[in-house]
Amino acid sequence: MVKLLSDTYFTFRSIFTGMGITWRHLFTKSVTVQYPAQRDVLPERVRLKLDVNMDDCIGCRLCERACPVDCITIGTTKSTDDDDLGETSTGHKKKLWVDQFDIDMAKCCYCELCVHPCPTDCITMVEDYEYSSYDRNDLILSFSDMTPEQIEEVQAKLEREEEEKRKKKEEARAAKEKAKAEGGKDEAGGGAASSGDTDADAEKAARRAEREAKRAARKAEREGKDAGESSGAAGESGGSAAKSDDTDADKEARRAEREAKRAARKAEREAKKKSEE
Amino acid sequence: MATLKEKSPEVTVTPPVSAGNGLKTQEMVVNMGPQHPSTHGVLRVQLTLDGEIVVSAVPHIGYLHRCFEKHCEAMNDYNKVVPYVDRMDYVAAMNNEHGYALAMERMMGIEVNDRVEHIRVIMAELQRIASHLLAVGTFGLDIGAFTPFLHCFIEREKILDIFEKASGARLLYNYIWIGGLMNDVPADFKKDTTDFIASFRPQIKELNDLLSHNKIFVDRTANVGVLPDKVAINYGVSGPSLRGSGVKWDLRRDDPYSIYDKFDFDVIVGEGKMGTLGDCWDRYIVRVWEMEESLKIIEQALDSMPDEGDVHESIPKKVRPPAGEIYCRTETPRGELGYYIISDKSTSPYRVKARAPSFVNLSVLPAISVGAMVADMVAIIGSVDIVLGEVDR
Amino acid sequence: MQEFLESFMSSGPLVVFVFSIIPLKIILVYALFAIWLERKVAGHMQDRLGPMETGGWHGWAQTIADLLKMIQKEDIVPAKADRFLFKMAPFIAFAASYGAFVAIPLSSGYIGSMIDVGVFYIVAITSLLSVSIIMAGWASNNKWSLLGAMRTAAQTVSYEVPTVVTILSVIIVTGTLNLMEVTEMQSGNGFLGFLPNWIIFHSPFMILAFFLFFIAALAESHRVPFDLPESESELVGGYQTEYSGMRWGLFMLTEYADMLLLSLVGATLFFGGWNSPFGSFMDGPLWGAFWMLLKGMVLVFVMMWLRWTLPRLRVDQLMNLCWKYLIPLSFVNLVLIAFWEMIFK
Ligand code: SF4
Ligand code: SF4
């Protein structure tokens, strides 16, 4: 009986204390922020969106390498001697054209691992959190301000320059050899190779380049396929998604192709260089 | 698609039995989850019910599996694992990072300076409070009390503000790095934290008044889901769920890591005050009082924290641990979180295995829920406090 | 009064129709208001604001917007459901609580029907609600719904007993089942001269009776801490799990209508119905309606207040509370009130 009464007392007391607390809260100031109208003051370190100051980027790819989800894609082209890309505000010499700098914010996990290694502090988190979109391709931020023509141009220029350089070197060598061969040898060897040693070297380099190119091409293919597959899977979940994925896949494939080409070119260049030496 | 047949334990439903009046009764199988408001994510519990009485409960997991361990192996840098560690127990990311950083530092023989240790401990304890707030809040929600849940969230929000100021993120911080911290704490960190402690102490009392000692709440949780200490130890349960059964086991005290041996705090254990030892209420109240203990630790740490010290001091240029393996365990809000890391001397981990406390704690569910009612099921799941991100990893 | 009603009844079917749907209008407007209020109360008790945007001032139009949304929603019936029962259930639920309003005197000038067995009628027709909930739970072909429905059956049947017994103890005092007469009896100043002549001040046991009635009413209208049929954290949504759109809206409406109904019955039985608390001051048919609704709303507010404070009981505890505490207590109380009545009257 006593237990029953004390229980009842305990019950009612706890219920009424509870009601007292909620009653008090009824009149305390609410903590809500009426969002579009009021905004919180965000601390300076907030990680909301990445921004790259392209004037300062030297294309060193450290950020790309630091990212755990591989959502940064950087493409660079070496600058030619006659182009002066200037210096960054931190005093680093810029040597590369950054023709592609894409960050896929849809993949980004906001870990900020990319921010810290940057030597010029040009990749930063900024206070912008209202960038949701209906299309996930809109979330790929492209920071490079180079137009395709410009990219084409600098690449062509680079090739031209390299060609010229090679030619110059060849000429120089040819001249040298000519001078050497003055004493009777009339054949100076128009080709790159003059001695057996260098010949073998060049061959090796060429083979390696070929291999590399092949590998790149294969990778591109694989990536393209992967993207295609994912688009196929997404296709089940809705036409629009499939569409966007398709373009995704296309893009991916194109990018891969570009990459492969670039790799092939690079390999070629290297081979040439090797053979020249 | 190849047909993937889920291998589920044989569900045995007894054939209909006569109830004696010409009617027949039969057990019924119900899936609680994966879309259920009270399974704290995407847990599926296969319940066999006799009316409302649970005859058997089989948890099915894996709906949130994200290949944590495989991801880690794919990373070409040990630092890149930290964001993935965050995502295991996403309500206590700081503790996860702390454990991982400690493991790596032990492996590489890195000593961090005192300031870093203090900041880490403060962050870890703040995170423990935040996590416990979430746990007790959602536990209240499971029992049907909505208001305490949001009151808890208000307090939790304050902690997240402190974290946001320090790291820039509110949930997944990537703040504690191998060998140091991402950033030093902001200038007003001490003040913020002290303010929080001052405002939070009365809130614990209010929570107790509003929820812990509410008669209905006590009735719903006392004597429910009793987990005897022996069973708990046999299942490898750890953390507040183990301490709720009266076992005084806290890695901060029994296997001190970081600088926990410097601080004076009590290990809270359940006492069976409202019912049987090891019931849901005990597990719940252990969490509530642990918040108080965490406050104590934070206060001491704030006092003894050196003002000088570079938090980047001992961050290695390249994380390349010597070949070997390590198991390092820490006490997260949910229990013993262990990392087993194998290094093959390269820059990417050969293997990272996490011993997730939620996963182990969840395994005790079938043992303690037989004979409970459906409503108790919810209370039991809530009181074991699992985070599915960690269970499934 | 009687004459007024009779004259009005004879003034043509259209007028009768307009007048007889007054409760419907009141319920609808009230439900819009009450849902908004509930959100506001919940919000502020949790240090939030609740709806703030729709309609401008403190989001007053939020419920209207929700209603419009619900009307537009697709009417989904689960494939394996018993279609007929599934579709009927919400209507029966609403009809049950709406039908009960007919016997409630909203003011001295308005009562839906002057039935002599008013209270009895209300108790009887509200039991239909449990039938509709069982229909909904069964027809949904969902195990959670079924569990919710079974709980409802047990709960409603059990809690009807204390409700009826406490009502009976009031009836001992009034000697009539007609709520209009019950209210009329409570006009004027009564006990000690300054307290209104309400039944709750009639004897100390009446306060207890009111408590019992209120607890039982909470259980009957399935509000926290007795909201087991829905209990969203256990049974997903209980009998409402499979409902969506306007059918779900009707269940919602029923819940709020039920709250008002039981509050109004409570106000009539214990707090003098449409009588002004200040004797003849602010009295009259329109003021009567005001007082009646105000009293009802106060009780509704208390229900909301409890909802946002308390956790939920378990089903066996619910039964315990009813059979072990409420029912014996209400019977004892009935006897005590009867004695009090014998001695003092
Ligand atoms: S924030 Fe993290 S995930 Fe995002 S781009 Fe930087 S490194 Fe990658
Ligand atoms: S680390 Fe900085 S400089 Fe280097 S590529 Fe990235 S953004 Fe450019």
Short mmCIF file of N, CA and C in Angstrom, two decimals, chain B residues 132-254:
data_model
loop_
_atom_site.label_atom_id
_atom_site.label_comp_id
_atom_site.label_asym_id
_atom_site.label_seq_id
_atom_site.Cartn_x
_atom_site.Cartn_y
_atom_site.Cartn_z
N HIS B 132 26.83 10.84 -26.89
CA HIS B 132 25.90 10.38 -25.85
C HIS B 132 24.60 11.17 -25.88
N LEU B 133 24.72 12.44 -26.19
CA LEU B 133 23.49 13.25 -26.27
C LEU B 133 22.59 12.68 -27.35
N LEU B 134 23.21 12.35 -28.46
CA LEU B 134 22.42 11.76 -29.53
C LEU B 134 21.83 10.44 -29.09
N ALA B 135 22.63 9.66 -28.38
CA ALA B 135 22.17 8.34 -27.97
C ALA B 135 20.99 8.46 -27.00
N VAL B 136 21.12 9.30 -25.97
CA VAL B 136 20.03 9.38 -25.01
C VAL B 136 18.82 10.07 -25.65
N GLY B 137 19.08 11.03 -26.52
CA GLY B 137 17.97 11.71 -27.18
C GLY B 137 17.16 10.75 -28.03
N THR B 138 17.85 9.99 -28.86
CA THR B 138 17.11 9.08 -29.72
C THR B 138 16.50 7.94 -28.91
N PHE B 139 17.15 7.62 -27.81
CA PHE B 139 16.55 6.59 -26.96
C PHE B 139 15.20 7.08 -26.44
N GLY B 140 15.19 8.34 -26.00
CA GLY B 140 13.93 8.93 -25.56
C GLY B 140 12.91 8.92 -26.68
N LEU B 141 13.39 9.22 -27.87
CA LEU B 141 12.49 9.24 -29.03
C LEU B 141 11.90 7.86 -29.28
N ASP B 142 12.72 6.85 -29.12
CA ASP B 142 12.22 5.49 -29.30
C ASP B 142 11.13 5.18 -28.30
N ILE B 143 11.29 5.70 -27.10
CA ILE B 143 10.29 5.43 -26.08
C ILE B 143 9.06 6.32 -26.30
N GLY B 144 9.19 7.30 -27.13
CA GLY B 144 8.02 8.12 -27.45
C GLY B 144 8.11 9.54 -26.96
N ALA B 145 9.20 9.91 -26.32
CA ALA B 145 9.33 11.29 -25.85
C ALA B 145 10.11 12.08 -26.89
N PHE B 146 9.43 13.00 -27.48
CA PHE B 146 10.06 13.73 -28.58
C PHE B 146 10.87 14.91 -28.08
N THR B 147 10.35 15.57 -27.07
CA THR B 147 10.95 16.84 -26.67
C THR B 147 12.39 16.71 -26.14
N PRO B 148 12.67 15.73 -25.27
CA PRO B 148 14.06 15.63 -24.79
C PRO B 148 15.05 15.44 -25.93
N PHE B 149 14.59 14.76 -26.96
CA PHE B 149 15.43 14.53 -28.12
C PHE B 149 15.94 15.85 -28.70
N LEU B 150 15.01 16.78 -28.87
CA LEU B 150 15.43 18.04 -29.46
C LEU B 150 16.21 18.89 -28.48
N HIS B 151 15.87 18.77 -27.20
CA HIS B 151 16.68 19.50 -26.21
C HIS B 151 18.12 19.01 -26.26
N CYS B 152 18.28 17.70 -26.41
CA CYS B 152 19.62 17.15 -26.53
C CYS B 152 20.31 17.69 -27.77
N PHE B 153 19.55 17.79 -28.82
CA PHE B 153 20.16 18.26 -30.06
C PHE B 153 20.64 19.70 -29.95
N ILE B 154 19.92 20.49 -29.19
CA ILE B 154 20.35 21.88 -29.01
C ILE B 154 21.74 21.90 -28.39
N GLU B 155 21.93 21.05 -27.39
CA GLU B 155 23.24 21.02 -26.73
C GLU B 155 24.29 20.46 -27.67
N ARG B 156 23.91 19.43 -28.38
CA ARG B 156 24.86 18.82 -29.30
C ARG B 156 25.32 19.83 -30.34
N GLU B 157 24.38 20.63 -30.74
CA GLU B 157 24.69 21.66 -31.74
C GLU B 157 25.80 22.60 -31.25
N LYS B 158 25.77 22.89 -29.97
CA LYS B 158 26.80 23.78 -29.42
C LYS B 158 28.18 23.14 -29.55
N ILE B 159 28.23 21.84 -29.29
CA ILE B 159 29.52 21.15 -29.44
C ILE B 159 29.96 21.18 -30.89
N LEU B 160 29.00 20.93 -31.77
CA LEU B 160 29.37 20.93 -33.19
C LEU B 160 29.87 22.30 -33.61
N ASP B 161 29.33 23.35 -33.00
CA ASP B 161 29.82 24.69 -33.31
C ASP B 161 31.29 24.81 -32.94
N ILE B 162 31.63 24.26 -31.78
CA ILE B 162 33.04 24.32 -31.36
C ILE B 162 33.90 23.57 -32.38
N PHE B 163 33.43 22.41 -32.77
CA PHE B 163 34.18 21.63 -33.76
C PHE B 163 34.29 22.38 -35.08
N GLU B 164 33.21 23.02 -35.44
CA GLU B 164 33.21 23.70 -36.72
C GLU B 164 34.24 24.82 -36.72
N LYS B 165 34.33 25.49 -35.58
CA LYS B 165 35.30 26.57 -35.49
C LYS B 165 36.72 26.04 -35.62
N ALA B 166 36.94 24.87 -35.06
CA ALA B 166 38.30 24.34 -35.05
C ALA B 166 38.65 23.70 -36.38
N SER B 167 37.72 22.92 -36.93
CA SER B 167 38.09 22.13 -38.09
C SER B 167 37.41 22.58 -39.37
N GLY B 168 36.29 23.23 -39.23
CA GLY B 168 35.57 23.65 -40.42
C GLY B 168 34.43 22.74 -40.79
N ALA B 169 34.33 21.60 -40.13
CA ALA B 169 33.23 20.70 -40.46
C ALA B 169 32.43 20.40 -39.21
N ARG B 170 31.22 19.96 -39.40
CA ARG B 170 30.33 19.74 -38.27
C ARG B 170 30.14 18.26 -37.95
N LEU B 171 30.44 17.41 -38.88
CA LEU B 171 30.16 16.01 -38.62
C LEU B 171 31.38 15.13 -38.88
N LEU B 172 31.98 15.31 -40.02
CA LEU B 172 33.11 14.47 -40.40
C LEU B 172 34.31 15.40 -40.51
N TYR B 173 35.13 15.34 -39.48
CA TYR B 173 36.05 16.47 -39.28
C TYR B 173 37.36 16.34 -40.03
N ASN B 174 37.91 15.11 -40.11
CA ASN B 174 39.25 14.94 -40.63
C ASN B 174 40.18 15.90 -39.90
N TYR B 175 40.07 15.93 -38.60
CA TYR B 175 40.78 16.94 -37.82
C TYR B 175 42.04 16.37 -37.18
N ILE B 176 41.92 15.17 -36.63
CA ILE B 176 43.09 14.58 -35.98
C ILE B 176 43.88 13.81 -37.02
N TRP B 177 45.06 14.30 -37.27
CA TRP B 177 45.88 13.67 -38.30
C TRP B 177 46.96 12.83 -37.67
N ILE B 178 47.57 12.00 -38.50
CA ILE B 178 48.68 11.19 -38.00
C ILE B 178 49.80 12.15 -37.62
N GLY B 179 50.12 12.18 -36.36
CA GLY B 179 51.22 13.02 -35.91
C GLY B 179 50.84 14.42 -35.52
N GLY B 180 49.58 14.74 -35.55
CA GLY B 180 49.21 16.09 -35.15
C GLY B 180 47.76 16.38 -35.39
N LEU B 181 47.49 17.62 -35.71
CA LEU B 181 46.12 18.03 -35.98
C LEU B 181 46.10 18.79 -37.29
N MET B 182 44.95 18.90 -37.86
CA MET B 182 44.83 19.64 -39.10
C MET B 182 45.14 21.12 -38.87
N ASN B 183 44.48 21.69 -37.87
CA ASN B 183 44.69 23.09 -37.53
C ASN B 183 44.89 23.17 -36.04
N ASP B 184 45.52 24.26 -35.62
CA ASP B 184 45.48 24.54 -34.20
C ASP B 184 44.06 25.02 -33.87
N VAL B 185 43.70 24.92 -32.59
CA VAL B 185 42.35 25.38 -32.24
C VAL B 185 42.30 26.90 -32.35
N PRO B 186 41.12 27.44 -32.63
CA PRO B 186 41.03 28.90 -32.74
C PRO B 186 41.29 29.57 -31.39
N ALA B 187 41.47 30.87 -31.44
CA ALA B 187 41.89 31.60 -30.25
C ALA B 187 40.86 31.49 -29.11
N ASP B 188 39.59 31.51 -29.46
CA ASP B 188 38.58 31.52 -28.39
C ASP B 188 38.08 30.12 -28.05
N PHE B 189 38.88 29.14 -28.36
CA PHE B 189 38.48 27.77 -28.09
C PHE B 189 38.25 27.53 -26.60
N LYS B 190 39.18 28.02 -25.80
CA LYS B 190 39.06 27.78 -24.37
C LYS B 190 37.79 28.40 -23.82
N LYS B 191 37.53 29.60 -24.27
CA LYS B 191 36.36 30.31 -23.77
C LYS B 191 35.08 29.59 -24.22
N ASP B 192 35.05 29.24 -25.47
CA ASP B 192 33.86 28.53 -25.98
C ASP B 192 33.58 27.27 -25.17
N THR B 193 34.66 26.53 -24.94
CA THR B 193 34.46 25.25 -24.25
C THR B 193 34.02 25.47 -22.82
N THR B 194 34.63 26.45 -22.16
CA THR B 194 34.23 26.72 -20.78
C THR B 194 32.77 27.16 -20.74
N ASP B 195 32.40 28.01 -21.69
CA ASP B 195 31.00 28.44 -21.74
C ASP B 195 30.07 27.25 -21.91
N PHE B 196 30.48 26.37 -22.80
CA PHE B 196 29.63 25.21 -23.03
C PHE B 196 29.47 24.39 -21.77
N ILE B 197 30.58 24.17 -21.07
CA ILE B 197 30.50 23.36 -19.85
C ILE B 197 29.55 24.00 -18.85
N ALA B 198 29.68 25.33 -18.73
CA ALA B 198 28.83 26.02 -17.76
C ALA B 198 27.36 25.88 -18.13
N SER B 199 27.07 25.97 -19.42
CA SER B 199 25.65 25.93 -19.81
C SER B 199 25.13 24.49 -19.85
N PHE B 200 26.06 23.54 -19.94
CA PHE B 200 25.59 22.18 -20.14
C PHE B 200 25.26 21.47 -18.84
N ARG B 201 25.97 21.83 -17.76
CA ARG B 201 25.71 21.15 -16.49
C ARG B 201 24.23 21.19 -16.09
N PRO B 202 23.59 22.37 -16.10
CA PRO B 202 22.17 22.38 -15.73
C PRO B 202 21.31 21.57 -16.69
N GLN B 203 21.77 21.47 -17.93
CA GLN B 203 20.97 20.73 -18.91
C GLN B 203 20.91 19.25 -18.57
N ILE B 204 21.99 18.73 -17.98
CA ILE B 204 21.96 17.32 -17.60
C ILE B 204 20.88 17.10 -16.54
N LYS B 205 20.81 18.06 -15.62
CA LYS B 205 19.79 17.92 -14.58
C LYS B 205 18.40 17.98 -15.19
N GLU B 206 18.27 18.90 -16.12
CA GLU B 206 16.95 19.04 -16.74
C GLU B 206 16.58 17.78 -17.50
N LEU B 207 17.57 17.22 -18.18
CA LEU B 207 17.31 15.98 -18.90
C LEU B 207 16.86 14.89 -17.93
N ASN B 208 17.52 14.84 -16.78
CA ASN B 208 17.13 13.83 -15.79
C ASN B 208 15.70 14.06 -15.32
N ASP B 209 15.36 15.31 -15.11
CA ASP B 209 14.00 15.59 -14.65
C ASP B 209 12.97 15.25 -15.71
N LEU B 210 13.31 15.64 -16.93
CA LEU B 210 12.32 15.49 -17.99
C LEU B 210 12.20 14.05 -18.45
N LEU B 211 13.31 13.35 -18.47
CA LEU B 211 13.26 12.02 -19.06
C LEU B 211 13.70 10.91 -18.11
N SER B 212 14.93 11.02 -17.59
CA SER B 212 15.49 9.86 -16.89
C SER B 212 14.62 9.39 -15.74
N HIS B 213 14.06 10.34 -14.99
CA HIS B 213 13.30 9.94 -13.83
C HIS B 213 11.80 10.00 -14.04
N ASN B 214 11.42 10.22 -15.28
CA ASN B 214 10.00 10.19 -15.57
C ASN B 214 9.48 8.77 -15.35
N LYS B 215 8.38 8.69 -14.64
CA LYS B 215 7.89 7.38 -14.24
C LYS B 215 7.58 6.48 -15.44
N ILE B 216 6.98 7.08 -16.44
CA ILE B 216 6.64 6.27 -17.60
C ILE B 216 7.90 5.75 -18.26
N PHE B 217 8.88 6.65 -18.37
CA PHE B 217 10.15 6.26 -18.98
C PHE B 217 10.81 5.14 -18.17
N VAL B 218 10.82 5.31 -16.87
CA VAL B 218 11.42 4.28 -16.03
C VAL B 218 10.70 2.96 -16.21
N ASP B 219 9.37 3.03 -16.22
CA ASP B 219 8.61 1.79 -16.40
C ASP B 219 8.91 1.12 -17.73
N ARG B 220 9.10 1.95 -18.73
CA ARG B 220 9.36 1.37 -20.04
C ARG B 220 10.74 0.75 -20.15
N THR B 221 11.71 1.26 -19.38
CA THR B 221 13.08 0.81 -19.60
C THR B 221 13.64 -0.06 -18.48
N ALA B 222 13.14 0.11 -17.28
CA ALA B 222 13.67 -0.72 -16.20
C ALA B 222 13.19 -2.15 -16.38
N ASN B 223 14.06 -3.10 -16.04
CA ASN B 223 13.76 -4.53 -16.16
C ASN B 223 13.52 -4.99 -17.58
N VAL B 224 13.90 -4.16 -18.53
CA VAL B 224 13.72 -4.54 -19.92
C VAL B 224 15.09 -4.81 -20.53
N GLY B 225 15.17 -5.84 -21.31
CA GLY B 225 16.42 -6.16 -22.00
C GLY B 225 17.58 -6.33 -21.04
N VAL B 226 17.39 -7.11 -20.03
CA VAL B 226 18.43 -7.26 -19.02
C VAL B 226 19.62 -8.01 -19.61
N LEU B 227 20.77 -7.39 -19.48
CA LEU B 227 22.00 -7.99 -19.99
C LEU B 227 22.91 -8.29 -18.80
N PRO B 228 22.94 -9.54 -18.35
CA PRO B 228 23.79 -9.86 -17.20
C PRO B 228 25.27 -9.70 -17.57
N ASP B 229 26.09 -9.39 -16.57
CA ASP B 229 27.48 -9.08 -16.89
C ASP B 229 28.20 -10.23 -17.58
N LYS B 230 27.89 -11.45 -17.16
CA LYS B 230 28.59 -12.60 -17.76
C LYS B 230 28.27 -12.68 -19.25
N VAL B 231 26.99 -12.53 -19.57
CA VAL B 231 26.59 -12.59 -20.98
C VAL B 231 27.28 -11.48 -21.76
N ALA B 232 27.30 -10.30 -21.14
CA ALA B 232 27.91 -9.16 -21.82
C ALA B 232 29.36 -9.45 -22.14
N ILE B 233 30.08 -10.00 -21.18
CA ILE B 233 31.50 -10.27 -21.40
C ILE B 233 31.66 -11.36 -22.45
N ASN B 234 30.81 -12.36 -22.38
CA ASN B 234 30.91 -13.44 -23.36
C ASN B 234 30.71 -12.95 -24.77
N TYR B 235 29.83 -11.99 -24.94
CA TYR B 235 29.58 -11.49 -26.28
C TYR B 235 30.60 -10.44 -26.69
N GLY B 236 31.46 -10.05 -25.78
CA GLY B 236 32.45 -9.03 -26.11
C GLY B 236 31.87 -7.63 -26.15
N VAL B 237 30.76 -7.43 -25.47
CA VAL B 237 30.15 -6.11 -25.42
C VAL B 237 31.12 -5.16 -24.70
N SER B 238 31.15 -3.94 -25.15
CA SER B 238 32.05 -2.98 -24.51
C SER B 238 31.36 -1.63 -24.44
N GLY B 239 32.03 -0.72 -23.78
CA GLY B 239 31.50 0.63 -23.70
C GLY B 239 30.39 0.76 -22.69
N PRO B 240 29.57 1.79 -22.81
CA PRO B 240 28.50 2.00 -21.83
C PRO B 240 27.56 0.81 -21.71
N SER B 241 27.39 0.07 -22.79
CA SER B 241 26.50 -1.07 -22.72
C SER B 241 27.04 -2.12 -21.76
N LEU B 242 28.37 -2.25 -21.73
CA LEU B 242 28.99 -3.19 -20.79
C LEU B 242 28.94 -2.62 -19.38
N ARG B 243 29.27 -1.33 -19.26
CA ARG B 243 29.29 -0.73 -17.93
C ARG B 243 27.89 -0.69 -17.33
N GLY B 244 26.88 -0.63 -18.21
CA GLY B 244 25.52 -0.68 -17.70
C GLY B 244 25.23 -1.95 -16.94
N SER B 245 25.97 -3.02 -17.29
CA SER B 245 25.77 -4.28 -16.59
C SER B 245 26.61 -4.37 -15.33
N GLY B 246 27.25 -3.29 -14.98
CA GLY B 246 27.98 -3.27 -13.72
C GLY B 246 29.44 -3.65 -13.84
N VAL B 247 29.94 -3.84 -15.05
CA VAL B 247 31.35 -4.19 -15.21
C VAL B 247 32.15 -2.91 -15.33
N LYS B 248 33.11 -2.76 -14.44
CA LYS B 248 33.90 -1.54 -14.45
C LYS B 248 35.03 -1.70 -15.46
N TRP B 249 34.79 -1.40 -16.65
CA TRP B 249 35.78 -1.59 -17.71
C TRP B 249 35.73 -0.39 -18.64
N ASP B 250 36.79 0.38 -18.59
CA ASP B 250 36.87 1.56 -19.44
C ASP B 250 38.32 1.67 -19.87
N LEU B 251 38.54 1.62 -21.17
CA LEU B 251 39.91 1.61 -21.65
C LEU B 251 40.66 2.87 -21.27
N ARG B 252 39.94 3.93 -21.06
CA ARG B 252 40.61 5.17 -20.67
C ARG B 252 41.27 4.99 -19.31
N ARG B 253 40.67 4.10 -18.52
CA ARG B 253 41.21 3.86 -17.21
C ARG B 253 42.06 2.58 -17.15
N ASP B 254 41.59 1.54 -17.85
CA ASP B 254 42.24 0.24 -17.71
C ASP B 254 43.38 0.02 -18.68
#
